[in-house]
XYZ file of C-alpha atoms in Angstrom:
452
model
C 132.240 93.083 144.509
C 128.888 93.246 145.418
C 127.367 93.863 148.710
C 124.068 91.710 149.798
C 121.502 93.600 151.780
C 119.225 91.755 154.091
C 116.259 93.433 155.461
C 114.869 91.641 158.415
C 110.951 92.232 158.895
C 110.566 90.842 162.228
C 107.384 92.589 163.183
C 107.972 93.269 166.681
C 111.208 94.859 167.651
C 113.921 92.186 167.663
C 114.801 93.286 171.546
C 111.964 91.441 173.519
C 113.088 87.797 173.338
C 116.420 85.511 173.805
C 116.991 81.648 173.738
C 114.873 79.919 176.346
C 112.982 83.509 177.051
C 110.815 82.442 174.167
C 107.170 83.147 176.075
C 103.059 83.090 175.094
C 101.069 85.047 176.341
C 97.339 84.384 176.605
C 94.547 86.549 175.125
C 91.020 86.842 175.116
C 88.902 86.661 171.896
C 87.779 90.938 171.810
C 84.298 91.771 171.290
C 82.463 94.433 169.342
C 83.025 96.651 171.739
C 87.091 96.086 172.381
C 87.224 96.361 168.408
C 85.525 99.957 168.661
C 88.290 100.755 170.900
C 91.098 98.786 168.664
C 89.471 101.517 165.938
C 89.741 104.474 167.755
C 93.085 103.707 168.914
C 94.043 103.375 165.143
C 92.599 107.581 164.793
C 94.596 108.292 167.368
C 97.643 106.592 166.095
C 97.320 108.657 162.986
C 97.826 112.059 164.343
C 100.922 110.505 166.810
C 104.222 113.436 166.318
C 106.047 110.089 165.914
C 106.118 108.525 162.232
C 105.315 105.100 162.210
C 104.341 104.610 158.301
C 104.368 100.888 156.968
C 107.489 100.197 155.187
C 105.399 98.472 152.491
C 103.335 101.518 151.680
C 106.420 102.742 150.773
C 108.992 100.031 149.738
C 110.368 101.505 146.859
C 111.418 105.179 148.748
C 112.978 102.324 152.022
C 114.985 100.719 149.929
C 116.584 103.250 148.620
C 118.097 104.217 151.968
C 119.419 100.682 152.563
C 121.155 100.824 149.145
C 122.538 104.330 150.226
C 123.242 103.068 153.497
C 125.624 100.139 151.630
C 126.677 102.275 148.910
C 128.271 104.929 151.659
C 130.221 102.259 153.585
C 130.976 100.182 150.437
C 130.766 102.798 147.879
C 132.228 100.251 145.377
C 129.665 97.527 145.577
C 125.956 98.421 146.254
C 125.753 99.038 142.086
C 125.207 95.664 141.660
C 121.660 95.435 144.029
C 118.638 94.277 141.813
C 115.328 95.943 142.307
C 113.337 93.714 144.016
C 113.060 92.012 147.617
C 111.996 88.743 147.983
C 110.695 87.234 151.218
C 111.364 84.134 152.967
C 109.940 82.818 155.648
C 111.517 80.526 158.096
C 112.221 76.752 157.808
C 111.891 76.444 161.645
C 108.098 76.858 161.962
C 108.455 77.052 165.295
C 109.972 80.413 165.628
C 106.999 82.700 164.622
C 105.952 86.315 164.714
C 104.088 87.768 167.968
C 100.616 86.169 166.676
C 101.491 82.601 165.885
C 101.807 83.700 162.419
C 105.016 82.390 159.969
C 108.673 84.516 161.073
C 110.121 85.656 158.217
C 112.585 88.225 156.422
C 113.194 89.769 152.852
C 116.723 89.157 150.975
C 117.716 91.253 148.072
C 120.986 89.536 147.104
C 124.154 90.246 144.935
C 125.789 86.754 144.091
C 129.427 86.798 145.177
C 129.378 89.620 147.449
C 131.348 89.132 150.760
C 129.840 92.144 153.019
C 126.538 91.788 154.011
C 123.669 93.857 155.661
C 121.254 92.955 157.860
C 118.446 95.093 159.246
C 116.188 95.325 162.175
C 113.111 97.748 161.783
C 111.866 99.422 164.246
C 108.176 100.506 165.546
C 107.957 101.277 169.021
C 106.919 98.240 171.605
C 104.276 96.618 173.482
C 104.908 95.503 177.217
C 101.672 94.201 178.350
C 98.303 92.295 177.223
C 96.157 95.578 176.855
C 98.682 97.320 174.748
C 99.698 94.331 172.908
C 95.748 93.919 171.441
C 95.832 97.622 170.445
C 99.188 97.571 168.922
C 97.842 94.005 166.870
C 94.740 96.287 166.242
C 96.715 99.086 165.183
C 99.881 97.920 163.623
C 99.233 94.798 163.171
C 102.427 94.518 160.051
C 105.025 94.294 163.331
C 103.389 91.726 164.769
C 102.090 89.512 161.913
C 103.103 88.010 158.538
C 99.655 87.696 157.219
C 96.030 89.655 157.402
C 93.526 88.667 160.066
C 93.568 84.889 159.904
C 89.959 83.030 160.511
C 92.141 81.901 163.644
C 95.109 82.371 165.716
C 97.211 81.235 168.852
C 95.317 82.130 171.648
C 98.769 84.088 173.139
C 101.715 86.341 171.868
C 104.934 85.086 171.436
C 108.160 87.012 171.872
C 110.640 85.423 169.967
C 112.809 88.259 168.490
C 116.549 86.876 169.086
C 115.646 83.015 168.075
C 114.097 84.881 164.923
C 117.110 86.294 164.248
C 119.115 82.721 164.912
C 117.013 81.339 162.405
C 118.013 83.521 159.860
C 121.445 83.282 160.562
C 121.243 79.875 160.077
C 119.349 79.913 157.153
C 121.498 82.956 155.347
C 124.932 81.019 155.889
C 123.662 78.768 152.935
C 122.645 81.732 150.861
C 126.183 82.749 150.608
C 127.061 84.063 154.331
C 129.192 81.705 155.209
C 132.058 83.140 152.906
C 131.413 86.559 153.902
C 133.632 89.163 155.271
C 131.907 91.658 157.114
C 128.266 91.062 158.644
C 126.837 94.536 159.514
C 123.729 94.171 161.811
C 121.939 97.902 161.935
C 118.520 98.959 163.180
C 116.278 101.611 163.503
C 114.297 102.610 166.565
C 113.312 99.818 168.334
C 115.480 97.535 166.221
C 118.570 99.821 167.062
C 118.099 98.598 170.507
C 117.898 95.517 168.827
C 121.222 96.162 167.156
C 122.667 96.411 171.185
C 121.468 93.710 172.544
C 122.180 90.852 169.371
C 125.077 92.145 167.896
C 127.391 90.164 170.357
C 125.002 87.373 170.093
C 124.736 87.055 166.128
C 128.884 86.904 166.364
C 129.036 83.909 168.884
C 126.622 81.995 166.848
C 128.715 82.601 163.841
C 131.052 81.555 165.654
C 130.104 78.152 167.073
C 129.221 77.145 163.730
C 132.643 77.728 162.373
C 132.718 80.737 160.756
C 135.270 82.700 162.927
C 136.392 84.480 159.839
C 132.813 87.099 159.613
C 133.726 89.865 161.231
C 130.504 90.922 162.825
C 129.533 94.834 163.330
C 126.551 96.502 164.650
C 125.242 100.392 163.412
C 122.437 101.354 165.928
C 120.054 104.084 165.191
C 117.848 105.924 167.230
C 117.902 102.957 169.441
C 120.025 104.856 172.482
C 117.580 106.022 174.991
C 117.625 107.166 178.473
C 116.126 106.031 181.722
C 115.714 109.270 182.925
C 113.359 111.018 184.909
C 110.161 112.198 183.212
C 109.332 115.757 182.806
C 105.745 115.026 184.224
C 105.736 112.003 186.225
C 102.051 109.798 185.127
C 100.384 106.677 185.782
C 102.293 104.053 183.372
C 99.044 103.485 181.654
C 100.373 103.062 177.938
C 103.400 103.055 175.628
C 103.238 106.601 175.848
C 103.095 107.487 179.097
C 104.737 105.043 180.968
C 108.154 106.247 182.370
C 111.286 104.341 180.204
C 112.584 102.202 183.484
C 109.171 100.558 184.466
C 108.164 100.149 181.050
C 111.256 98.056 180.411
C 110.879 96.217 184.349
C 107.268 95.066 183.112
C 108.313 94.513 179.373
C 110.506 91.868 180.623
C 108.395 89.938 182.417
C 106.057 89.999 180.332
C 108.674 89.203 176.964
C 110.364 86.538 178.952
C 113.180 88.569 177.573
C 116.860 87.563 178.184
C 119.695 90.233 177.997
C 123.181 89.359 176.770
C 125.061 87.572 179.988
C 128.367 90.176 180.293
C 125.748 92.991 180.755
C 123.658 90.585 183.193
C 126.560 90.028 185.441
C 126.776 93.656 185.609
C 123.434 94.116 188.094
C 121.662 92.378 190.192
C 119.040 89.723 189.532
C 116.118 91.699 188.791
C 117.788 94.300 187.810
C 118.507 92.562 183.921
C 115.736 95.519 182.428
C 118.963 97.978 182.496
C 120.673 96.331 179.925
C 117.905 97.437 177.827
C 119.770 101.197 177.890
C 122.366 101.850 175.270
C 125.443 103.924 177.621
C 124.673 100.574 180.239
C 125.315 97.569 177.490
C 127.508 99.094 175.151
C 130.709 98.782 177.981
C 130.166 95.361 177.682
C 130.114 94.566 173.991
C 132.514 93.312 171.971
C 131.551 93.516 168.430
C 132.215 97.186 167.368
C 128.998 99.225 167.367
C 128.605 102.322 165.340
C 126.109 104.707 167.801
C 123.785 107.276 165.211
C 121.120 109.138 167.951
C 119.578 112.667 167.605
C 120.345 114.852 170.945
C 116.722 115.584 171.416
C 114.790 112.319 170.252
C 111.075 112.588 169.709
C 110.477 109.057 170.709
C 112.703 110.097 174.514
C 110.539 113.785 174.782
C 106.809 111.774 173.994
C 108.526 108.995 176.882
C 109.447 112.003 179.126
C 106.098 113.419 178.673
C 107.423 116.878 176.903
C 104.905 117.380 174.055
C 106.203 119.694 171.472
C 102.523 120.299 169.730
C 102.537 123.668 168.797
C 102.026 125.383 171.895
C 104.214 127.614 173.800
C 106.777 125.642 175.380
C 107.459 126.186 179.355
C 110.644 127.363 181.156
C 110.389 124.039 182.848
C 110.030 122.264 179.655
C 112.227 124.121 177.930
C 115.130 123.920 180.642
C 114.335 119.646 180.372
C 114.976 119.599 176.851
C 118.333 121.291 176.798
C 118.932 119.048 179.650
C 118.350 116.172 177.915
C 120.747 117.184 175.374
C 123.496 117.364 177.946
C 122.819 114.072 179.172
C 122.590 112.291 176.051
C 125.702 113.982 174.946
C 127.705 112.420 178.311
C 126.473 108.945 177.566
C 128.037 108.860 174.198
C 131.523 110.696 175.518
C 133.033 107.478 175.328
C 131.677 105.977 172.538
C 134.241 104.969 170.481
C 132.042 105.593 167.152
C 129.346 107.907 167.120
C 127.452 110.485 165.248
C 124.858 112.926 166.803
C 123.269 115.340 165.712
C 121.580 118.639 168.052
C 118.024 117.969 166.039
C 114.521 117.223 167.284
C 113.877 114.160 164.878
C 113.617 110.164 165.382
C 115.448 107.843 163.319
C 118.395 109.005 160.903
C 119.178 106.197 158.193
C 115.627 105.263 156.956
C 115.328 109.062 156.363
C 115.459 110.595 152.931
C 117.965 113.504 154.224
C 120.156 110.986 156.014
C 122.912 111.725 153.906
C 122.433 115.472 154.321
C 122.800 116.294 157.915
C 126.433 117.071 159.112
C 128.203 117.249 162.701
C 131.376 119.117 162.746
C 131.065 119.569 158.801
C 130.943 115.976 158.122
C 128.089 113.526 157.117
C 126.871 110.339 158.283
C 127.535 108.452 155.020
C 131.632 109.909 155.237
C 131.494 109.115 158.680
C 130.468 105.582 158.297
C 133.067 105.071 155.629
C 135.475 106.458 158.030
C 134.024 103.997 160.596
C 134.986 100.468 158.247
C 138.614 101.940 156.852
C 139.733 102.316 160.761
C 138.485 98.973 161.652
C 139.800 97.665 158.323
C 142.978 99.243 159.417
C 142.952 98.409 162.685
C 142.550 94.823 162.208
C 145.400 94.535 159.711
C 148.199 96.295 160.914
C 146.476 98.070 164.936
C 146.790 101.519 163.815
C 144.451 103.685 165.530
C 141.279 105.494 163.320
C 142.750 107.599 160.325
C 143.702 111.222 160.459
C 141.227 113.156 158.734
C 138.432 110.586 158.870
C 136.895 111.290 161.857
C 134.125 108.359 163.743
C 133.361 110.734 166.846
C 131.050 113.327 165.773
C 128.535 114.625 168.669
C 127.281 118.177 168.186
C 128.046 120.516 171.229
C 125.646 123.382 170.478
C 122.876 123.220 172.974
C 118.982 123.629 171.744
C 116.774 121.939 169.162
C 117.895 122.565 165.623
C 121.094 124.695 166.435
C 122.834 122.707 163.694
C 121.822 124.120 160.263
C 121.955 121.141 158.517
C 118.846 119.513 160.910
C 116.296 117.868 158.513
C 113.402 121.086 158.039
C 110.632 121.552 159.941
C 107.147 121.732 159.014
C 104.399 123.830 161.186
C 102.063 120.483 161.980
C 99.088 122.545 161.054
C 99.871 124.253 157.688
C 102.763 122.418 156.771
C 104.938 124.917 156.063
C 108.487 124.978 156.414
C 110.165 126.770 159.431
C 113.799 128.261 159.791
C 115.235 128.111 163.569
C 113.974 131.401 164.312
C 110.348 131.138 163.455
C 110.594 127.375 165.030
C 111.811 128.722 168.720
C 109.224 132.215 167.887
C 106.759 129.176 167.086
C 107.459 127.048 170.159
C 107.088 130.813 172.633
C 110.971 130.728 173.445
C 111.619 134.224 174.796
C 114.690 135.295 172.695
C 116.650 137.570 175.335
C 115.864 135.193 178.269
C 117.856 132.463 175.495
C 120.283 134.922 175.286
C 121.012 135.597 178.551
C 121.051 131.471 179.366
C 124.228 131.702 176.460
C 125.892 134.823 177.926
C 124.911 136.643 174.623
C 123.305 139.822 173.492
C 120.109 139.398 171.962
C 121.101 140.520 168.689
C 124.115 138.450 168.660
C 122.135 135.559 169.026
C 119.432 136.428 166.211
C 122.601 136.939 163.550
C 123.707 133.855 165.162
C 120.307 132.127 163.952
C 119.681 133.873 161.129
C 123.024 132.874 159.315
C 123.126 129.391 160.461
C 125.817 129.528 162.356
């Protein structure tokens, strides 16, 4: 049996809108002058820690994951995949991308199959007008389905969760309707996605009759913090705006509506926290499969910790172990998780996904683990399988103390680094590390050295 894998190109981030939070935004047509800064916005996107790279530059190498990503949790049925994606673009014309322009998504199907995948990409966010124009300047493939147009709608539009309606609707004559299993998963911004739609996507099914798809969510890299920042700054940009008040004025300015059992949690006003992965996930009901690195670039460049090379602080040093710990307590009682103690951002659109381990086991057994216990669990209530296990958080406490991190490369000669010359190369003083573990020095270097 075959397994059909949607990817969903939905150009913003599928988080920002909900039915009836649908909202335009007005622009301004931008000078000579605005596109000069549009350009140099576009250098400085380029040398960003954070990869952003177009998934079309490199469709072939992206597809490959999703096919491993449905071979590991159906490892029968992803053989069947053919090559090539195909995109359609909505019926509803209605429902469009952020600049007026057609919504759309790409299908690669495998007639007959019963388990389908869905995908949200991710790609960062936008939360008001200034940063909207540079992100259309910059990366203008999230927010578009088509090159600069002559014209276009003189606002944005935020319509990520009708987009996603739309599909549904259109995919249940494609074949969905018979399926089995529906697994929604997203990366980045689209794991957040994952959070706030899975629930949704399921009650639509739903209402139109198809009580039988059991819908799932897998969110990745989408599980961030509202913590404090190292630095405190102006919230000027995506970048240095603190997490909480980039979400309070992303909402406003999205129109965006959060699923109502996490609503009724807060007060009015207070709807932005939903927007935080340990705060929605009580409320879900759709199982949701949590995959988050400890130390997340995209939460450190939010926090204002800039890991560029240069000695790292005490201060800065004592954050990022903190913000380990923390991450580690929001997931405690996550029922299905996997997280790794790596400085990275985003897991399962990576080419070592299937590499890195927690606890000796791998994402892609994990995640097979993950659908035989709720395939189990839904036929005869048995609780996950001995042996198989779904709750894998790493416990050792710094950057890259799990050997099987993906490798890292000095930024300026590109050379790979082991652990020791990456905390030698980020200034970490070795016996003061020590002494924070209750170790001798050289205890701690054989430690390191052999991977342990």
């Amino acid at each position: 049996m075959g397994t059909a894998a949607v990817h969903l190109l939905l150009l913003l981030g599928l988080l920002h809108a909900g039915p009836g939070g649908e909202g335009r935004k007005g622009w301004r047509r931008r000078g000579p002058a605005a596109r000069e800064r549009g350009e140099a916005a576009a250098a400085a996107a380029e040398s960003f820690p954070l990869d952003f790279t177009a998934v079309e530059g490199n469709m072939d190498s992206f597809m490959a994951q999703v096919k491993s990503l449905a071979q590991s949790l159906y490892p029968c049925s992803a053989q069947a995949l053919p090559h090539d994606l195909r995109l359609h673009l909505l019926h509803n014309s209605s429902v469009t991308c952020n600049d007026g322009s057609p919504a759309g998504y790409y299908l690669k199907e495998s007639k007959g199959s019963r388990r389908w995948l869905l995908f949200l990409e991710g790609g960062w966010y936008c939360f008001n007008r200034e940063n909207c124009d540079t992100r259309y300047d910059t990366m203008r493939r999230l927010m578009s389905s088509r090159e600069w147009p002559a014209t276009r709608v003189d606002e944005y539009a935020f319509m990520g969760a009708l987009i996603i309606q739309e599909v549904i609707k259109e995919l249940v004559g494609k074949g969905l309707g018979t399926a089995k299993v529906l697994l929604l998963a997203g990366s980045s911004a689209g794991g957040t996605g994952v959070l706030l739609n899975v629930d949704r996507v399921a009650e639509q099914l739903e209402e139109m009759g198809y009580q039988g798809i059991q819908v799932r969510g897998l969110a990745d890299s989408g599980w961030f913090l509202d913590n404090k920042q190292y630095r405190r700054t102006d919230c000027i940009d995506t970048i240095t705006c603190a997490p909480t008040e980039a979400i309070r004025r992303g909402i406003r300015y999205w129109n965006g509506i959060v699923p109502e059992r996490c609503k009724l949690q807060f007060k009015e006003g207070e709807e932005w926290n939903c927007f935080f992965g340990y705060k929605i996930y009580p409320t879900l009901r759709c199982p949701v499969f949590v995959v988050q690195w400890l130390f997340d670039e995209a939460q450190l460049t939010v926090d204002n910790v800039h890991l560029t090379g240069q000695p790292v602080q005490e201060g800065q040093w004592l954050y990022i172990q903190n913000l380990g710990r923390e991450l580690r307590n929001t997931l405690k009682d996550v029922t299905a998780s996997f997280a790794p103690a790596c400085l990275s951002h985003e897991i399962i659109t990576r080419n070592h996904w299937t590499d890195v381990q927690v606890k000796g086991t791998s994402l892609p057994r994990a995640l097979h683990c993950w659908d035989r216990s709720l395939h189990e669990s839904n036929k005869n209530g048995k609780a996950p399988l001995k042996g198989c296990p779904i709750h894998l958080i790493d416990s050792c406490p710094w950057p890259h103390c799990n050997p099987s991190c993906p490798t890292i490369r000095d930024q300026f000669t590109g050379q790979e680094m082991n652990v020791i010359q990456f905390l030698m190369h980020m200034g970490f003083d070795v016996q003061k590390m020590a002494q924070q573990q209750g170790l001798e020095p050289s205890k701690l270097l054989g430690m390191l050295s052999s991977d342990n």
